[in-house]
Coordinates of C-alpha atoms and ligand atoms in Angstrom, one line a residue:
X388 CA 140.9 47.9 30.0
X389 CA 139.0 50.3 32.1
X390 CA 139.1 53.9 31.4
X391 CA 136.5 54.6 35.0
X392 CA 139.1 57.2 35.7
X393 CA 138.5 59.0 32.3
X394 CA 135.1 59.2 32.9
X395 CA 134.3 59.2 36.5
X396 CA 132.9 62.9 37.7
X397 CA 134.9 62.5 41.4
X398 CA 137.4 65.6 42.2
X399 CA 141.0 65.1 41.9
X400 CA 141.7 67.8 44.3
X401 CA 143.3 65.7 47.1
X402 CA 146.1 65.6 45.0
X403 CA 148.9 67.5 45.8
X404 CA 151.0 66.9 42.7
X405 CA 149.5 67.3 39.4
X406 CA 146.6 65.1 37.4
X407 CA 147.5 64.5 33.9
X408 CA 144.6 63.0 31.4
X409 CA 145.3 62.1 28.0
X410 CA 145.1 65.0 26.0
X411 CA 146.4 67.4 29.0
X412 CA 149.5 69.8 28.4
X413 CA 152.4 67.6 30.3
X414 CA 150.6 64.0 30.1
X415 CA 152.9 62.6 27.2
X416 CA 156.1 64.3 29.2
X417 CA 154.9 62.8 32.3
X418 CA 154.9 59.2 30.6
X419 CA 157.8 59.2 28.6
X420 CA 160.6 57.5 30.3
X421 CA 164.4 55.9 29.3
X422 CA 162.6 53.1 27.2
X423 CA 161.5 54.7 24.5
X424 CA 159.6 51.3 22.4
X425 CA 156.5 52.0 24.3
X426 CA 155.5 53.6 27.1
X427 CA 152.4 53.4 29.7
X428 CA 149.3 54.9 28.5
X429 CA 147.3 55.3 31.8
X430 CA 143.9 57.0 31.9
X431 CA 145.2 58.9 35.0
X432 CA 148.5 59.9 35.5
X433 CA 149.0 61.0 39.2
X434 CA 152.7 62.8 40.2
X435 CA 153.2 62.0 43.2
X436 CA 155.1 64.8 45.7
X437 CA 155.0 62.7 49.3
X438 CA 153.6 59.5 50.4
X439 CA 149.7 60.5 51.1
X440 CA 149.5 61.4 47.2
X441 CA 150.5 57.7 46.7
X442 CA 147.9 56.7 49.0
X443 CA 145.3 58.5 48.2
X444 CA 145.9 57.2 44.4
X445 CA 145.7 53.5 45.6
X446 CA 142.9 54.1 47.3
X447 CA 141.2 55.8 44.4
X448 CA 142.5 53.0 41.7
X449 CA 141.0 50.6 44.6
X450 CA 137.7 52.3 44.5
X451 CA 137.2 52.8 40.8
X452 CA 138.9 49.3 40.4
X453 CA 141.8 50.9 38.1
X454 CA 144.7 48.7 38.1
X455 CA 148.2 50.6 39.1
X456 CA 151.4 51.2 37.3
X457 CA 154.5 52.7 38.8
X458 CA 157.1 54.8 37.1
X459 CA 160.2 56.0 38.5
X460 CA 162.6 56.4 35.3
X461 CA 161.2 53.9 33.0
X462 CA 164.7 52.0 33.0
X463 CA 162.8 48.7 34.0
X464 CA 159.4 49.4 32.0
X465 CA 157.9 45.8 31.4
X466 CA 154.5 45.5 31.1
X467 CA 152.5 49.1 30.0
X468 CA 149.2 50.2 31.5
X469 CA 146.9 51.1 28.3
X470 CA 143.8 52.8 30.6
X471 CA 144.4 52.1 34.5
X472 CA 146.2 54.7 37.0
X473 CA 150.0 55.5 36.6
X474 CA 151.9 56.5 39.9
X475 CA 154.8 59.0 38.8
X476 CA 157.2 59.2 40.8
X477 CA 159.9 61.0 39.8
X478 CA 159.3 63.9 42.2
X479 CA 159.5 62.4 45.3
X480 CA 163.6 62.6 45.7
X481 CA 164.2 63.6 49.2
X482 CA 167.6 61.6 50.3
X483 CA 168.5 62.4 54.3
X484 CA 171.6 60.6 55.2
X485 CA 172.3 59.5 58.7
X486 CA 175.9 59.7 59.0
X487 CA 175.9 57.4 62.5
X488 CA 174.1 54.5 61.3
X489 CA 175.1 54.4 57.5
X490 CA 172.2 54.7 56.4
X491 CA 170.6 56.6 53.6
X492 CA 166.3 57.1 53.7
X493 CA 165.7 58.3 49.9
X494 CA 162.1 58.4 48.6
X495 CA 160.9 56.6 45.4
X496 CA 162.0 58.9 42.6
X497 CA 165.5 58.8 43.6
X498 CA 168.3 58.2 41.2
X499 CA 171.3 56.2 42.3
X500 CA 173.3 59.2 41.1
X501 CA 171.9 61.3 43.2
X502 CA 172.7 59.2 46.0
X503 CA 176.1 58.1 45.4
X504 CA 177.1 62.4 45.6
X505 CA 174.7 62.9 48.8
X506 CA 176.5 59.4 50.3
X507 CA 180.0 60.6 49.2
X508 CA 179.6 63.7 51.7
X509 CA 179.9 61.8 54.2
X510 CA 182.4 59.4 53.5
X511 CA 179.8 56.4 52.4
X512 CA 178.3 54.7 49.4
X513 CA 175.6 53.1 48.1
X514 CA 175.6 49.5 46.5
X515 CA 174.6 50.9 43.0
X516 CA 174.4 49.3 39.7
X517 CA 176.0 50.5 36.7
X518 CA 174.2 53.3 35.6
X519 CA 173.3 56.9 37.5
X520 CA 170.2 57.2 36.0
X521 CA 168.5 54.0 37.3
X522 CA 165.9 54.6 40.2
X523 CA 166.8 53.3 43.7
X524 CA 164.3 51.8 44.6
X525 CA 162.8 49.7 41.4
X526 CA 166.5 48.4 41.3
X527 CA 166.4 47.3 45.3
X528 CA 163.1 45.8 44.6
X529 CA 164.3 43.7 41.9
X530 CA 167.7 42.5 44.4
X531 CA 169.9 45.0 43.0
X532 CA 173.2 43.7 41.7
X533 CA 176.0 46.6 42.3
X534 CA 179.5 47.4 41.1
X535 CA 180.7 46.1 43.9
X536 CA 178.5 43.4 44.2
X537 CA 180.7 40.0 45.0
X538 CA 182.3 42.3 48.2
X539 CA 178.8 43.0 49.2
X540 CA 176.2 40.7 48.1
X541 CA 172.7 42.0 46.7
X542 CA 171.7 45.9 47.5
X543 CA 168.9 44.6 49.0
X544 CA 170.0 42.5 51.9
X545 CA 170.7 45.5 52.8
X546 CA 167.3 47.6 53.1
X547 CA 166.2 48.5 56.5
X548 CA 162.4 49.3 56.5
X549 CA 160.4 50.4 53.3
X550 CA 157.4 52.7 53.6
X551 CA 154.8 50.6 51.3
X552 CA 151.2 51.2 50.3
X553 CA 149.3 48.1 49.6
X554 CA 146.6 47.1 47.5
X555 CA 144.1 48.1 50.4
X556 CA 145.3 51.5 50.5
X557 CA 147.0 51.1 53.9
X558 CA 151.0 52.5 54.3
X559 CA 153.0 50.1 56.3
X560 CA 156.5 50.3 57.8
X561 CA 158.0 47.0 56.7
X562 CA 160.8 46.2 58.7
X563 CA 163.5 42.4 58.1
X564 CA 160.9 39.8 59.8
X565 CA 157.9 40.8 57.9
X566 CA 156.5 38.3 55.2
X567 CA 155.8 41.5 52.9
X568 CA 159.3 42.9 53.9
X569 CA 161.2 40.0 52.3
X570 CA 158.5 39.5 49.6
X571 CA 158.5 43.1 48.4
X572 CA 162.6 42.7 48.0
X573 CA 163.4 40.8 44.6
X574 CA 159.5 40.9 43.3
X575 CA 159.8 44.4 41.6
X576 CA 156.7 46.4 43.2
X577 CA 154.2 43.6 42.7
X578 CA 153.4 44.1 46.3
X579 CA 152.3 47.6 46.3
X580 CA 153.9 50.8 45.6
X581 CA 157.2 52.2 48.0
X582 CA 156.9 55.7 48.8
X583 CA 160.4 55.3 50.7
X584 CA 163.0 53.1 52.1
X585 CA 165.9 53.1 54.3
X586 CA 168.7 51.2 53.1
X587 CA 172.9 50.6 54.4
X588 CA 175.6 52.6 53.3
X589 CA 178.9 51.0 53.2
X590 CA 182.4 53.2 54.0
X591 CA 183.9 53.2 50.5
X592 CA 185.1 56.4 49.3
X593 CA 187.2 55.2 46.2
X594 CA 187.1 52.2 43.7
X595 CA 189.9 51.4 42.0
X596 CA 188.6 50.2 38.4
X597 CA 187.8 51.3 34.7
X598 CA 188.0 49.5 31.5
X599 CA 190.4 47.5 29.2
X600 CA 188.9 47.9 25.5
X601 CA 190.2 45.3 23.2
X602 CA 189.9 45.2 19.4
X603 CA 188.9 42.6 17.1
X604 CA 191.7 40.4 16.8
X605 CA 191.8 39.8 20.5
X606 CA 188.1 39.0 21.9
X607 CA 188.5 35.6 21.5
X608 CA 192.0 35.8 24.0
X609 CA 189.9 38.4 26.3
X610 CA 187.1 36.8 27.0
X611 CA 189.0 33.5 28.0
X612 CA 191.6 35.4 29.8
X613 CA 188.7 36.9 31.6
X614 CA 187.2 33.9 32.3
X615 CA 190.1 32.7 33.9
X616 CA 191.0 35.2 35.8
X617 CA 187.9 35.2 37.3
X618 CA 188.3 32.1 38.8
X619 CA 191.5 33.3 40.7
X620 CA 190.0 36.9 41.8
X621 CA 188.7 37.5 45.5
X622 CA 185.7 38.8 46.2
X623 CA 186.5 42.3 46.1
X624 CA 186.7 42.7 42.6
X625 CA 183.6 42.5 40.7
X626 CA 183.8 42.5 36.5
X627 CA 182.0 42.1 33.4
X628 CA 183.2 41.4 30.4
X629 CA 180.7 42.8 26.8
X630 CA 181.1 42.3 23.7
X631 CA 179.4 44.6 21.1
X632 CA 180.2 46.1 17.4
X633 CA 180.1 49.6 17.4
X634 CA 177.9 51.0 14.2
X635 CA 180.0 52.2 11.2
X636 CA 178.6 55.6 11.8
X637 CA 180.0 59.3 12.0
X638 CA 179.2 59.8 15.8
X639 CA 181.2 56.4 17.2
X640 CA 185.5 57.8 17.2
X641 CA 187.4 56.8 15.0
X642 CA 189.2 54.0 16.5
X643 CA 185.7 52.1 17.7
X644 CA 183.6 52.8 14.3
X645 CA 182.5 49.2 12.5
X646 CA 184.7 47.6 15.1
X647 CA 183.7 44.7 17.3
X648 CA 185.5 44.7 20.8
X649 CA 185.5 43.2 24.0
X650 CA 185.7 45.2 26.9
X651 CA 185.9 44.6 30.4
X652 CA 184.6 46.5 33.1
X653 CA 186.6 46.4 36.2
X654 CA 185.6 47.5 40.0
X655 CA 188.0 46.8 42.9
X656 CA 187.2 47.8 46.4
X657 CA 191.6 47.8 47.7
X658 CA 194.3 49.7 46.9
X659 CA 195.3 51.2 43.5
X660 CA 199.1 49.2 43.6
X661 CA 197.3 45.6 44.8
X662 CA 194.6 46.3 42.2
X663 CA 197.3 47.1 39.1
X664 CA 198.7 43.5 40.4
X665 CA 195.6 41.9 40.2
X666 CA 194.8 43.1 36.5
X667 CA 198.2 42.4 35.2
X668 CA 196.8 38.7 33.7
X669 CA 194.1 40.9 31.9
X670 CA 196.7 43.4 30.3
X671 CA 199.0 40.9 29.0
X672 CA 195.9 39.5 26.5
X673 CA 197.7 42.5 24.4
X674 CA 197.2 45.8 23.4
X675 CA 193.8 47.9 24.4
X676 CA 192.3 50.1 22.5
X677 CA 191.7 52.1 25.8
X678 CA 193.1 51.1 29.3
X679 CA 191.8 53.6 32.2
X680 CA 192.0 51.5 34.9
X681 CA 192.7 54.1 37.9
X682 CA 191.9 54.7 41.3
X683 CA 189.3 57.1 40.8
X684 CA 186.5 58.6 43.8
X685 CA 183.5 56.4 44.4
X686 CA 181.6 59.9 43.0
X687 CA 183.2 59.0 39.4
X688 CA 182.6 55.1 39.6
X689 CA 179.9 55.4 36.7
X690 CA 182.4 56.0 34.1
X691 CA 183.6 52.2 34.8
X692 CA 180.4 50.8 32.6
X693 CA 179.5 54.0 30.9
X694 CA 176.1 53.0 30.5
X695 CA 173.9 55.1 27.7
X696 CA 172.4 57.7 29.3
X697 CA 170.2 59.0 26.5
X698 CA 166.4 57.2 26.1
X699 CA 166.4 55.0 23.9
X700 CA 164.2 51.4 22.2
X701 CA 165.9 48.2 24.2
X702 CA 164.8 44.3 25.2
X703 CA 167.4 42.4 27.0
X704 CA 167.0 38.6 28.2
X705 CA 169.6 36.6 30.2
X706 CA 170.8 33.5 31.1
X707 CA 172.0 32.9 34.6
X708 CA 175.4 30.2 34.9
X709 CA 176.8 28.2 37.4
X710 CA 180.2 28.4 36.4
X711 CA 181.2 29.9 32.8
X712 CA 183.4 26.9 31.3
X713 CA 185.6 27.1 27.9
X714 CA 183.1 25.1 26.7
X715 CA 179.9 27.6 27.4
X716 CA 182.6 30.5 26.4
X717 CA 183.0 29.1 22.5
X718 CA 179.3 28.4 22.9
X719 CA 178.8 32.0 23.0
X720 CA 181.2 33.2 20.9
X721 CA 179.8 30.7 17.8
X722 CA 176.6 32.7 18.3
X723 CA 177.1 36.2 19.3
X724 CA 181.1 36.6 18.8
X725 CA 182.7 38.5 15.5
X726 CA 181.8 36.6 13.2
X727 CA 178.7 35.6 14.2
X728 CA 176.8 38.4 12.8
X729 CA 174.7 39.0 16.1
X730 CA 173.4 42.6 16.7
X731 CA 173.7 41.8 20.2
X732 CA 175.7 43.8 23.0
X733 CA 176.3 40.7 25.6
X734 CA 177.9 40.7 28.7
X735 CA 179.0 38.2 30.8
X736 CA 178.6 39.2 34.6
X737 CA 180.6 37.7 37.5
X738 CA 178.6 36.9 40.4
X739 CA 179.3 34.7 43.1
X740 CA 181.3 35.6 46.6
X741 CA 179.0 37.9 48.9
X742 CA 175.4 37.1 46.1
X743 CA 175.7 33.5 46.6
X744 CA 174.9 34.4 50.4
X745 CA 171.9 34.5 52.1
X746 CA 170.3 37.3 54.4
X747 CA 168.5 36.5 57.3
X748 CA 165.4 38.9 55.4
X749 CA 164.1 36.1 53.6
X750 CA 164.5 38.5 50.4
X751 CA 163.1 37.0 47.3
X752 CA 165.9 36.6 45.3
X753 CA 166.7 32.9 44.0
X754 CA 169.6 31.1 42.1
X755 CA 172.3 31.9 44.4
X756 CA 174.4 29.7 43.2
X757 CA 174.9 31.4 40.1
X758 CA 178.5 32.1 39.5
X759 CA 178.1 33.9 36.2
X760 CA 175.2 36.1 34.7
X761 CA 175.0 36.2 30.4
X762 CA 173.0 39.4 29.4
X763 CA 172.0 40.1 25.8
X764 CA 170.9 43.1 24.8
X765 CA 169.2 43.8 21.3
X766 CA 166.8 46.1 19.4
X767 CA 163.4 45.2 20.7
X768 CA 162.4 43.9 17.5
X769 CA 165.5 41.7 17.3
X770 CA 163.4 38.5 19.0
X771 CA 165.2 35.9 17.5
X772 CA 168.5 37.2 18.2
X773 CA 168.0 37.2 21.9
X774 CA 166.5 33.5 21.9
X775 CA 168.9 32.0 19.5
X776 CA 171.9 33.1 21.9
X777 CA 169.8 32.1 24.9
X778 CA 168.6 28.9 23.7
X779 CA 173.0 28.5 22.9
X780 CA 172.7 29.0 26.7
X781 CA 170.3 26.4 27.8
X782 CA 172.0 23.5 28.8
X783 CA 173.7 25.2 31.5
X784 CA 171.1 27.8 32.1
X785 CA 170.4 27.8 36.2
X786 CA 167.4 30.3 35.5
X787 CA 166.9 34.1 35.0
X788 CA 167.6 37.1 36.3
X789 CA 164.3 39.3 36.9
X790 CA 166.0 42.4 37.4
X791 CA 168.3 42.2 33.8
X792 CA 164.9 41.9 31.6
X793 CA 163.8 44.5 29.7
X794 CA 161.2 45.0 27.5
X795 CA 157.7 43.4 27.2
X796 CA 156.4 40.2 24.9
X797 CA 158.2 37.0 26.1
X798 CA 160.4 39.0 28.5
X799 CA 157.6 39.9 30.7
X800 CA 155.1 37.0 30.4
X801 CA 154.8 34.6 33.2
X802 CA 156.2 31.5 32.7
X803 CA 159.1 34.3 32.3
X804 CA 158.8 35.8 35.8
X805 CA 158.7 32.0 37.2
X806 CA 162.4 31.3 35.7
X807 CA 163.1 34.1 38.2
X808 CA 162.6 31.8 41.5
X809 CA 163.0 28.1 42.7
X810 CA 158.9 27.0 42.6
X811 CA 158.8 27.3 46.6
X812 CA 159.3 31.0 46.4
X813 CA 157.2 31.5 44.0
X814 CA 154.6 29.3 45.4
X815 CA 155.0 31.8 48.8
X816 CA 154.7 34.8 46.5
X817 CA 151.7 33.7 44.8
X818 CA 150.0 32.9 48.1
X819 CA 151.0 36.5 49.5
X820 CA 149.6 37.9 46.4
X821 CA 146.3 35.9 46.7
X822 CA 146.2 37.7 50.2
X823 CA 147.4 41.4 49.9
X824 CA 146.2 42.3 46.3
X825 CA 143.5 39.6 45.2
X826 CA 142.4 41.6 42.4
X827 CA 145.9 42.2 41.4
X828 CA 146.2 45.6 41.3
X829 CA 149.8 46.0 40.7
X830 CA 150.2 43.8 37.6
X831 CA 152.4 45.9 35.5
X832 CA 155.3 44.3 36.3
X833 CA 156.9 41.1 36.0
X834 CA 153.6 39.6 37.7
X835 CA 153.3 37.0 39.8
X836 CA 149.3 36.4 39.6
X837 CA 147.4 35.9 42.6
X838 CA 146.1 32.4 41.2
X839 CA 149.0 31.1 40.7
X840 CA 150.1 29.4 43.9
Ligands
FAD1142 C1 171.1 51.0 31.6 C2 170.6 50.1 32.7 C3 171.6 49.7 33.7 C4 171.2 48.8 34.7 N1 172.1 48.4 35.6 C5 171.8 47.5 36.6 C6 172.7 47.0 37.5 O1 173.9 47.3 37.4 N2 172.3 46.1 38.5 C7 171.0 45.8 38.6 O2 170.6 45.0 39.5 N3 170.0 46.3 37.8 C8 170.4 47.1 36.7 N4 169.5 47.6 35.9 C9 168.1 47.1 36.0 C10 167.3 48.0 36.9 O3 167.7 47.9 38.2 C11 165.8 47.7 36.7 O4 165.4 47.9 35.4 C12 164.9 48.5 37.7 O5 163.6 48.0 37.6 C13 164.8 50.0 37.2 O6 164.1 50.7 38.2 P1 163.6 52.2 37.8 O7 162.8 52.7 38.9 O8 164.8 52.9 37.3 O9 162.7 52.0 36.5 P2 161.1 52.1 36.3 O10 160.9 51.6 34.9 O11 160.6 53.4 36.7 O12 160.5 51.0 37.3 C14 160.7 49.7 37.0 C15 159.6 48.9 37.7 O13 160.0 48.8 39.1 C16 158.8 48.9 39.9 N5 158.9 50.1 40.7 C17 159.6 51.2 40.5 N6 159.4 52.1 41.6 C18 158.5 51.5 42.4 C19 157.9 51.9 43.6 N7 158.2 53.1 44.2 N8 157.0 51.1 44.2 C20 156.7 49.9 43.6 N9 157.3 49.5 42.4 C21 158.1 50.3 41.8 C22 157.6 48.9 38.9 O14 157.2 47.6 38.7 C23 158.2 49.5 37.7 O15 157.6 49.0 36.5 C24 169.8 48.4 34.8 C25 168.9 48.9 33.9 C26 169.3 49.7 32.8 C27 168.2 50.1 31.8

């Protein structure tokens, strides 16, 4: 791939934020992000500090024909730039809250945990995912699937106007009714690169939630207890259910170390005393390993998945389900339960209630009538453990989530990023693409290529 940018004699000195080379003090710093299997290797590393430093990079990429990366956190890194231009982010984390019309304007390097404690101060919330350190924006642009997801359907639908620079180095203020608004919303910055967005809070100030840790013995009985109960919830709770072994080694407590347990993660938007009703079905499975299911302030709801928050090598695929029978549930377990052997961490993710409807944006995000999400998570190298419990999967498979793969290889390739959508919305996409970055530009990404309509 190019390295014009390397080589080219033109000054950098429009730049606010700082220019990083390979070979400069602060370039591998500047790179490095949560995955830690590979990382981008641009030929220009630009930090961003306010939207005209993200213009003026597209426009110089455009120029020198570099083609444009985007890193926030690195939490969703698929494909890495090896030459091109890398946009960094990860400065730009000005948050301004408007109490009046719920909403929150946050540029592109904000976290969601960042947001969650500016939010709280007013009595509001965003519709975050799992983990704090996940950027706000790559997560809306992939749909965004939040704690309290079924009560509120996909983060996204909720997005008022984003600030985007396209291909041709123009900014636009995208607003719902705009082909590139709905576009940009579910196609993970292959559009061009978001400097900032305005998206709806919601008046939630405590969740009610937490998990129920179950050993061995009982992950069979948990998982269809789960699964049951699922079917009988409302669409205020949302819940996942994983099942990983913990390594045999000194740093995992005592109780957990060697062990493999099921452990469902619980988030209720109701009262604490309707909510301890509602789990009672999950509780009676037996004894837990850990149980702290609470009402707790929206400011601590992070503890309910306890995502890892350390960097660290991961590749996740996923599997998206209608309905999760008994008979997809043993499926499962024969290949990634106990005794199966699996190195996986899986989760089973319900979905349905507020996901399964539709905007009026036209945001692109498909399969809505998955009621069930499978995750698997491995080592990156571990390429045969994620397809053997997907291909388990594939009967009933309704197509994949963009958003829940990591890594690069098979995850990232494009027949991958077309399971994402019904062939209509891709066929859109494509067409867009052909139109607002022909020489596709932004193709680090799950890319939908601008020939491909
Ligand atoms: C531990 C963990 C927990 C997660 N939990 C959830 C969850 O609960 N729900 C859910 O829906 N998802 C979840 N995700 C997935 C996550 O939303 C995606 O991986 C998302 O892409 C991460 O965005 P980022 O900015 O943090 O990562 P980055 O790696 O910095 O960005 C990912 C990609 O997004 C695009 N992008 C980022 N910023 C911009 C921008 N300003 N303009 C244009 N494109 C941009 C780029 O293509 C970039 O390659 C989780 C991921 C991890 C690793």
């Amino acid at each position: 791939m190019g390295n014009n940018a390397a080589q080219t004699t033109e000054k950098l000195d429009v730049f606010t934020g700082p220019v990083f080379r390979p070979g400069d003090e602060g370039y591998d710093a500047e790179i490095a992000g949560f995955q830690t299997a590979y990382t981008h290797r641009p030929a220009l590393v630009v930090g961003a500090v306010h939207a005209e430093d993200v213009r003026a990079a597209v426009e110089y990429a455009g120029r020198h024909d570099l083609p444009i990366a985007v890193q926030a956190t690195g939490h969703g890194l698929s494909v890495a730039t090896d030459g091109g231009l890398l946009i960094s982010t990860r400065r730009m984390t000005g948050i301004r809250i408007d109490p009046a019309r719920r909403t929150a304007y946050v540029g592109a390097g904000v976290r969601a945990g960042a947001l969650v404690e500016a939010a709280a101060e007013h009595g509001l919330a965003p519709l975050n995912g799992s983990s704090p350190s996940v950027g706000v924006v790559g997560y809306l642009l992939g749909g965004g699937v939040g704690l309290l997801a079924r009560r509120f359907g996909y983060a996204a639908e909720h997005v008022r106007t984003i600030e985007l620079v396209t291909a041709d180095g123009r900014v636009r203020t995208l607003t719902p009714g705009d082909e590139l608004f709905g576009a940009a919303l579910g196609s993970g910055g292959n559009f061009g690169v978001v400097t900032a967005l305005e998206v709806g809070l919601v008046p939630v100030t405590t969740v009610y939630g937490g998990q129920l840790l179950f050993d061995t013995p009982l992950v069979e009985r948990a998982l269809e207890a789960w699964r049951r109960w699922t079917a009988t919830v409302p669409d205020e709770v949302t819940s996942t259910v994983t099942m990983l072994a913990f390594p045999d080694i000194p740093q995992v407590p005592a109780p957990l170390r060697g062990r493999y347990v099921a452990s469902v993660r619980i988030a209720y938007n109701g009262p604490a005393e309707e909510g301890e009703r509602l789990v009672a079905p999950l509780r009676a499975v037996g004894e837990r390993l850990k149980d702290d299911l609470r009402a707790m302030p929206y400011t601590e709801s992070h503890t309910i998945h306890s995502d890892p928050d350390h960097p660290h090598a991961y590749a996740a695929t996923n599997a998206l389900l209608g309905e999760f029978s008994g008979e997809m549930a043993a499926a499962l377990l024969r290949v990634a339960g106990p005794d199966s052997g699996a190195g996986a961490v899986v989760d089973v993710r319900h979905l349905g209630g507020a996901l399964a409807r539709t905007g009026d944006a036209g945001i692109a995000v498909d399969h809505r009538d998955a009621g069930y999400i499978v995750r698997i998570i491995t080592d990156p190298a571990d390429t045969a453990t994620r397809a053997g419990i997907r291909a388990a999967l594939t009967p009933w498979t309704l197509g994949h989530s963009l958003n829940f793969l990591y890594g690069a290889g098979d995850e990232a390739d494009e027949a991958q990023t077309r399971t994402g959508y019904r062939p209509d919305t891709y066929a859109r996409l494509a067409a867009l693409k052909a139109r607002h970055d022909p020489r596709n530009l932004f193709r680090f990404n799950r890319n939908i290529r601008p020939d491909a309509g």
